[in-house]
Amino acid sequence: MTIIQELIRDDYSFERAEAIQIKYQNLMKKISKNEYFTSIKHINTIAGVDISYFKDNNNEYGIACAVIWNLKENLKESHFLTTKDPIKFPYKPSFLGFRECKLLAKVISKVPNKPDLIMCDGHGKIHPRRFGEAVHLGYALDIPSIGIAKNPFIGFSDWHKIERVKGNKSSIWAKNPKYLGKEESNDLLGYAVCLNSGNKPVFISEGYKISLNLALKICLATTINHRQPEPLYLADYLSRKDIKYYN
DNA sequence: GCGACAG
DNA sequence: ATCTTGTCGC
């Protein structure tokens, strides 16, 4: 079975799904940093993806949207795509990838040119098994990815205390630094970051083949005047409202 | 032990 | 995520 066949599925039991996460969490560790992006200059197109839900009668459907954001063409080549499909996997914290990746992979497959980076509306490494939706999707498609969530999940930080000024951030640690032994190590899972002055911070973490610092830099560079980076804000907006975009 | 917990 | 009116604030 190929990686994509094993990860892009929505028919696992929770037990099986957890076993898959553990398997790939371990495989993730073997990826060389040489394969990571080293500079924002190497990125041409970013795909911001999100899903909105609605119910028919007893059936649940999702509308996935991918906004293609072209950095080098100064936004002139930006556009978006959507798909509508049934949702099979139930929502459960730590298993979001199995609920949404099938749809997200499908909408990305419709993009004419494979994007250089994916921005995901959900956590990446900030996950009990370091396998949040952003990691899951990036790994499945072998496309670098970033997790950008609107709410905290696991980890310890004083994000609620940061001033709402663009660029301000707070580290999110795996263990509570307050109760950390002198010789004990900790794990930096991500950052809570204010991307737009006046707005509540978002939670940024590594997805796939990208460092936390570069992920942070890219998020700051693509945020215009909303709480989230513009590609994600638009994907959220467009998946919810089927409207026309500039061509 | 119990509850909380991304979207 | 989604169901939803008026309302507080920049």
CSV table of C-alpha atoms (C1' of nucleotides) in Angstrom, one decimal:
chain,number,residue,atom,x,y,z
A,1,MET,CA,0.0,0.0,0.0
A,2,THR,CA,1.3,3.4,-0.9
A,3,ILE,CA,1.6,6.3,1.5
A,4,ILE,CA,-1.3,8.2,-0.1
A,5,GLN,CA,-3.5,5.1,0.0
A,6,GLU,CA,-2.8,4.6,3.7
A,7,LEU,CA,-3.2,8.3,4.7
A,8,ILE,CA,-6.0,9.5,2.5
A,9,ARG,CA,-8.8,7.4,3.9
A,10,ASP,CA,-11.9,8.1,6.0
A,11,ASP,CA,-13.0,4.6,6.9
A,12,TYR,CA,-10.6,3.7,9.7
A,13,SER,CA,-11.6,2.9,13.3
A,14,PHE,CA,-10.1,5.2,15.8
A,15,GLU,CA,-7.8,2.5,17.0
A,16,ARG,CA,-6.5,1.9,13.5
A,17,ALA,CA,-6.3,5.6,12.8
A,18,GLU,CA,-4.2,6.1,15.9
A,19,ALA,CA,-1.9,3.3,14.8
A,20,ILE,CA,-1.4,5.0,11.4
A,21,GLN,CA,-0.5,8.2,13.2
A,22,ILE,CA,2.1,6.5,15.3
A,23,LYS,CA,3.6,4.7,12.3
A,24,TYR,CA,4.0,7.9,10.3
A,25,GLN,CA,5.1,10.0,13.3
A,26,ASN,CA,8.1,7.6,13.5
A,27,LEU,CA,8.7,7.8,9.7
A,28,MET,CA,8.6,11.6,10.0
A,29,LYS,CA,11.7,11.5,12.2
A,30,LYS,CA,13.7,10.0,9.3
A,31,ILE,CA,13.2,12.9,6.9
A,32,SER,CA,16.4,14.8,6.4
A,33,LYS,CA,16.4,18.5,7.0
A,34,ASN,CA,18.1,18.8,3.7
A,35,GLU,CA,14.7,18.3,2.1
A,36,TYR,CA,13.3,21.4,4.0
A,37,PHE,CA,12.7,24.7,2.4
A,38,THR,CA,15.5,27.1,3.5
A,39,SER,CA,14.1,30.4,2.2
A,40,ILE,CA,10.8,32.0,1.3
A,41,LYS,CA,12.4,33.0,-2.0
A,42,HIS,CA,12.1,29.3,-3.1
A,43,ILE,CA,8.3,29.5,-2.8
A,44,ASN,CA,6.3,30.5,-5.8
A,45,THR,CA,2.7,29.3,-5.0
A,46,ILE,CA,0.9,28.7,-1.7
A,47,ALA,CA,-2.3,26.8,-1.4
A,48,GLY,CA,-4.5,27.9,1.5
A,49,VAL,CA,-7.1,25.2,2.2
A,50,ASP,CA,-10.2,24.9,4.4
A,51,ILE,CA,-13.6,23.1,4.6
A,52,SER,CA,-17.1,24.2,5.4
A,53,TYR,CA,-19.9,21.8,6.4
A,54,PHE,CA,-23.6,21.5,5.9
A,55,LYS,CA,-26.2,18.8,6.4
A,56,ASP,CA,-28.7,17.5,3.8
A,57,ASN,CA,-31.0,15.3,5.9
A,58,ASN,CA,-29.0,12.7,7.6
A,59,ASN,CA,-26.0,13.3,5.3
A,60,GLU,CA,-23.1,15.5,6.1
A,61,TYR,CA,-21.3,17.3,3.3
A,62,GLY,CA,-18.1,19.3,3.1
A,63,ILE,CA,-17.1,22.0,0.7
A,64,ALA,CA,-13.3,22.2,0.4
A,65,CYS,CA,-11.6,25.2,-1.0
A,66,ALA,CA,-8.1,25.8,-2.2
A,67,VAL,CA,-6.9,29.3,-2.7
A,68,ILE,CA,-3.8,29.5,-4.9
A,69,TRP,CA,-1.7,32.5,-3.8
A,70,ASN,CA,1.1,33.4,-6.1
A,71,LEU,CA,3.9,35.2,-4.4
A,72,LYS,CA,6.1,36.0,-7.3
A,73,GLU,CA,3.5,37.3,-9.7
A,74,ASN,CA,2.4,39.8,-7.0
A,75,LEU,CA,-1.0,38.2,-6.6
A,76,LYS,CA,-1.9,38.6,-10.3
A,77,GLU,CA,-2.1,34.8,-10.8
A,78,SER,CA,-4.1,34.0,-7.7
A,79,HIS,CA,-7.3,32.0,-8.0
A,80,PHE,CA,-9.4,29.3,-6.2
A,81,LEU,CA,-11.1,25.9,-6.6
A,82,THR,CA,-13.8,24.1,-4.7
A,83,THR,CA,-15.2,20.6,-4.4
A,84,LYS,CA,-18.2,19.2,-2.6
A,85,ASP,CA,-18.2,15.6,-1.1
A,86,PRO,CA,-19.8,13.6,1.6
A,87,ILE,CA,-18.1,13.5,5.0
A,88,LYS,CA,-17.7,10.0,6.5
A,89,PHE,CA,-15.3,10.3,9.4
A,90,PRO,CA,-16.7,11.8,12.7
A,91,TYR,CA,-15.1,14.7,14.4
A,92,LYS,CA,-12.9,13.8,17.2
A,93,PRO,CA,-10.0,15.8,18.7
A,94,SER,CA,-6.6,14.5,17.4
A,95,PHE,CA,-8.2,12.8,14.4
A,96,LEU,CA,-9.1,15.8,12.3
A,97,GLY,CA,-6.8,14.7,9.5
A,98,PHE,CA,-8.9,11.6,8.8
A,99,ARG,CA,-12.0,13.6,8.6
A,100,GLU,CA,-10.7,16.3,6.2
A,101,CYS,CA,-7.6,15.2,4.3
A,102,LYS,CA,-9.5,13.2,1.7
A,103,LEU,CA,-11.4,16.3,0.6
A,104,LEU,CA,-8.4,18.6,0.9
A,105,ALA,CA,-6.3,16.2,-1.2
A,106,LYS,CA,-9.0,16.1,-3.8
A,107,VAL,CA,-9.3,19.9,-4.2
A,108,ILE,CA,-5.5,20.2,-4.4
A,109,SER,CA,-5.4,17.5,-7.1
A,110,LYS,CA,-7.6,19.8,-9.2
A,111,VAL,CA,-5.0,22.6,-9.1
A,112,PRO,CA,-3.2,22.8,-12.5
A,113,ASN,CA,0.2,23.2,-11.0
A,114,LYS,CA,1.3,21.5,-7.8
A,115,PRO,CA,1.7,24.2,-5.1
A,116,ASP,CA,5.0,24.7,-3.3
A,117,LEU,CA,3.4,25.0,0.1
A,118,ILE,CA,0.1,24.2,1.8
A,119,MET,CA,-1.4,26.3,4.6
A,120,CYS,CA,-3.8,24.3,6.7
A,121,ASP,CA,-6.6,25.5,8.9
A,122,GLY,CA,-5.7,23.3,11.9
A,123,HIS,CA,-2.7,22.2,13.9
A,124,GLY,CA,0.5,20.5,12.6
A,125,LYS,CA,3.0,19.4,15.2
A,126,ILE,CA,0.8,20.7,18.0
A,127,HIS,CA,-0.8,17.2,18.4
A,128,PRO,CA,-0.6,14.4,21.0
A,129,ARG,CA,1.4,12.3,18.4
A,130,ARG,CA,2.8,15.2,16.5
A,131,PHE,CA,0.6,14.3,13.6
A,132,GLY,CA,-2.0,17.0,13.3
A,133,GLU,CA,-4.0,17.6,10.1
A,134,ALA,CA,-1.2,19.8,8.5
A,135,VAL,CA,1.4,17.1,9.0
A,136,HIS,CA,-1.0,14.5,7.8
A,137,LEU,CA,-1.9,16.3,4.5
A,138,GLY,CA,1.7,17.4,3.8
A,139,TYR,CA,3.0,13.9,4.3
A,140,ALA,CA,0.3,12.3,2.2
A,141,LEU,CA,0.9,14.6,-0.8
A,142,ASP,CA,4.6,15.1,-0.2
A,143,ILE,CA,4.1,18.9,-0.2
A,144,PRO,CA,5.6,21.1,2.5
A,145,SER,CA,2.9,22.4,4.8
A,146,ILE,CA,2.2,24.7,7.8
A,147,GLY,CA,-0.5,24.3,10.5
A,148,ILE,CA,-2.4,27.5,11.4
A,149,ALA,CA,-5.1,26.9,14.0
A,150,LYS,CA,-7.5,29.4,15.5
A,151,ASN,CA,-7.7,27.7,18.9
A,152,PRO,CA,-5.2,26.1,21.3
A,153,PHE,CA,-5.0,22.3,21.5
A,154,ILE,CA,-2.2,20.7,23.5
A,155,GLY,CA,0.9,22.3,25.1
A,156,PHE,CA,1.7,25.0,27.5
A,157,SER,CA,2.1,28.7,26.9
A,158,ASP,CA,1.1,32.1,28.1
A,159,TRP,CA,-0.5,33.1,24.8
A,160,HIS,CA,-3.4,34.8,26.5
A,161,LYS,CA,-1.1,37.4,27.9
A,162,ILE,CA,0.6,38.6,24.7
A,163,GLU,CA,-0.1,42.1,23.4
A,164,ARG,CA,-2.1,42.1,20.1
A,165,VAL,CA,0.6,43.7,18.0
A,166,LYS,CA,1.7,42.1,14.7
A,167,GLY,CA,4.7,39.8,15.2
A,168,ASN,CA,4.3,39.3,19.0
A,169,LYS,CA,4.5,35.6,19.9
A,170,SER,CA,4.6,33.1,22.7
A,171,SER,CA,6.2,29.6,22.6
A,172,ILE,CA,4.1,26.6,23.0
A,173,TRP,CA,5.9,23.8,24.9
A,174,ALA,CA,5.1,20.1,25.1
A,175,LYS,CA,5.8,20.1,28.9
A,176,ASN,CA,4.9,22.8,31.4
A,177,PRO,CA,8.2,24.8,31.9
A,178,LYS,CA,6.9,25.6,35.4
A,179,TYR,CA,7.3,22.0,36.5
A,180,LEU,CA,10.3,21.1,34.4
A,181,GLY,CA,13.3,19.5,36.1
A,182,LYS,CA,16.6,21.3,35.9
A,183,GLU,CA,18.1,18.7,33.5
A,184,GLU,CA,14.9,17.8,31.8
A,185,SER,CA,14.4,18.6,28.1
A,186,ASN,CA,11.4,20.2,26.6
A,187,ASP,CA,9.9,20.3,23.1
A,188,LEU,CA,9.0,23.5,21.2
A,189,LEU,CA,5.7,22.6,19.5
A,190,GLY,CA,4.9,25.9,17.9
A,191,TYR,CA,4.1,29.6,18.5
A,192,ALA,CA,1.0,31.5,19.3
A,193,VAL,CA,1.4,34.6,17.1
A,194,CYS,CA,-0.4,37.8,16.5
A,195,LEU,CA,-0.4,38.1,12.7
A,196,ASN,CA,-2.5,41.3,12.6
A,197,SER,CA,-2.5,44.0,15.2
A,198,GLY,CA,-5.7,44.0,17.2
A,199,ASN,CA,-6.6,40.4,16.4
A,200,LYS,CA,-6.4,37.4,18.6
A,201,PRO,CA,-3.3,35.2,18.0
A,202,VAL,CA,-3.3,32.1,15.9
A,203,PHE,CA,-1.4,28.9,16.6
A,204,ILE,CA,1.4,28.1,14.1
A,205,SER,CA,3.3,24.8,13.9
A,206,GLU,CA,5.4,22.8,11.5
A,207,GLY,CA,3.5,20.6,9.1
A,208,TYR,CA,5.8,18.8,6.7
A,209,LYS,CA,9.3,19.6,5.4
A,210,ILE,CA,9.5,23.1,6.8
A,211,SER,CA,11.0,24.7,9.9
A,212,LEU,CA,9.0,26.5,12.5
A,213,ASN,CA,10.9,29.8,12.0
A,214,LEU,CA,10.3,29.8,8.2
A,215,ALA,CA,6.7,28.9,8.7
A,216,LEU,CA,6.4,31.9,11.0
A,217,LYS,CA,8.1,34.1,8.5
A,218,ILE,CA,5.8,33.0,5.7
A,219,CYS,CA,2.7,33.5,7.8
A,220,LEU,CA,3.7,37.1,8.7
A,221,ALA,CA,4.6,37.9,5.1
A,222,THR,CA,1.2,36.7,3.7
A,223,THR,CA,-1.0,38.3,6.3
A,224,ILE,CA,-2.6,41.5,4.9
A,225,ASN,CA,-5.4,42.7,7.2
A,226,HIS,CA,-7.1,39.7,8.7
A,227,ARG,CA,-6.4,37.4,11.7
A,228,GLN,CA,-5.1,34.7,9.4
A,229,PRO,CA,-2.8,34.7,6.4
A,230,GLU,CA,-4.8,35.9,3.4
A,231,PRO,CA,-4.8,32.5,1.5
A,232,LEU,CA,-6.3,30.9,4.5
A,233,TYR,CA,-8.7,33.7,5.2
A,234,LEU,CA,-10.0,33.5,1.6
A,235,ALA,CA,-10.2,29.7,1.7
A,236,ASP,CA,-12.4,29.9,4.8
A,237,TYR,CA,-14.5,32.7,3.3
A,238,LEU,CA,-14.9,31.1,-0.1
A,239,SER,CA,-15.7,27.6,1.1
A,240,ARG,CA,-18.5,29.1,3.2
A,241,LYS,CA,-19.8,31.4,0.6
A,242,ASP,CA,-19.9,30.4,-3.0
A,243,ILE,CA,-19.1,33.7,-4.6
A,244,LYS,CA,-17.0,34.9,-7.5
A,245,TYR,CA,-13.4,35.9,-7.2
A,246,TYR,CA,-11.3,38.2,-9.3
A,247,ASN,CA,-9.9,36.5,-12.5
B,1,DG,C1',-10.2,8.7,38.2
B,2,DC,C1',-12.6,12.3,35.3
B,3,DG,C1',-13.1,15.7,32.0
B,4,DA,C1',-11.4,18.6,28.3
B,5,DC,C1',-9.9,18.7,23.6
B,6,DA,C1',-8.0,21.6,16.4
B,7,DG,C1',-12.5,21.7,12.8
C,1,DA,C1',-17.6,23.2,12.1
C,2,DT,C1',-22.7,25.1,12.6
C,3,DC,C1',-27.2,27.0,14.7
C,4,DT,C1',-28.2,32.7,15.2
C,5,DT,C1',-30.0,39.0,17.0
C,6,DG,C1',-28.6,42.4,18.7
C,7,DT,C1',-24.8,44.7,20.2
C,8,DC,C1',-20.2,46.5,21.9
C,9,DG,C1',-16.1,48.6,19.9
C,10,DC,C1',-12.6,50.5,16.6
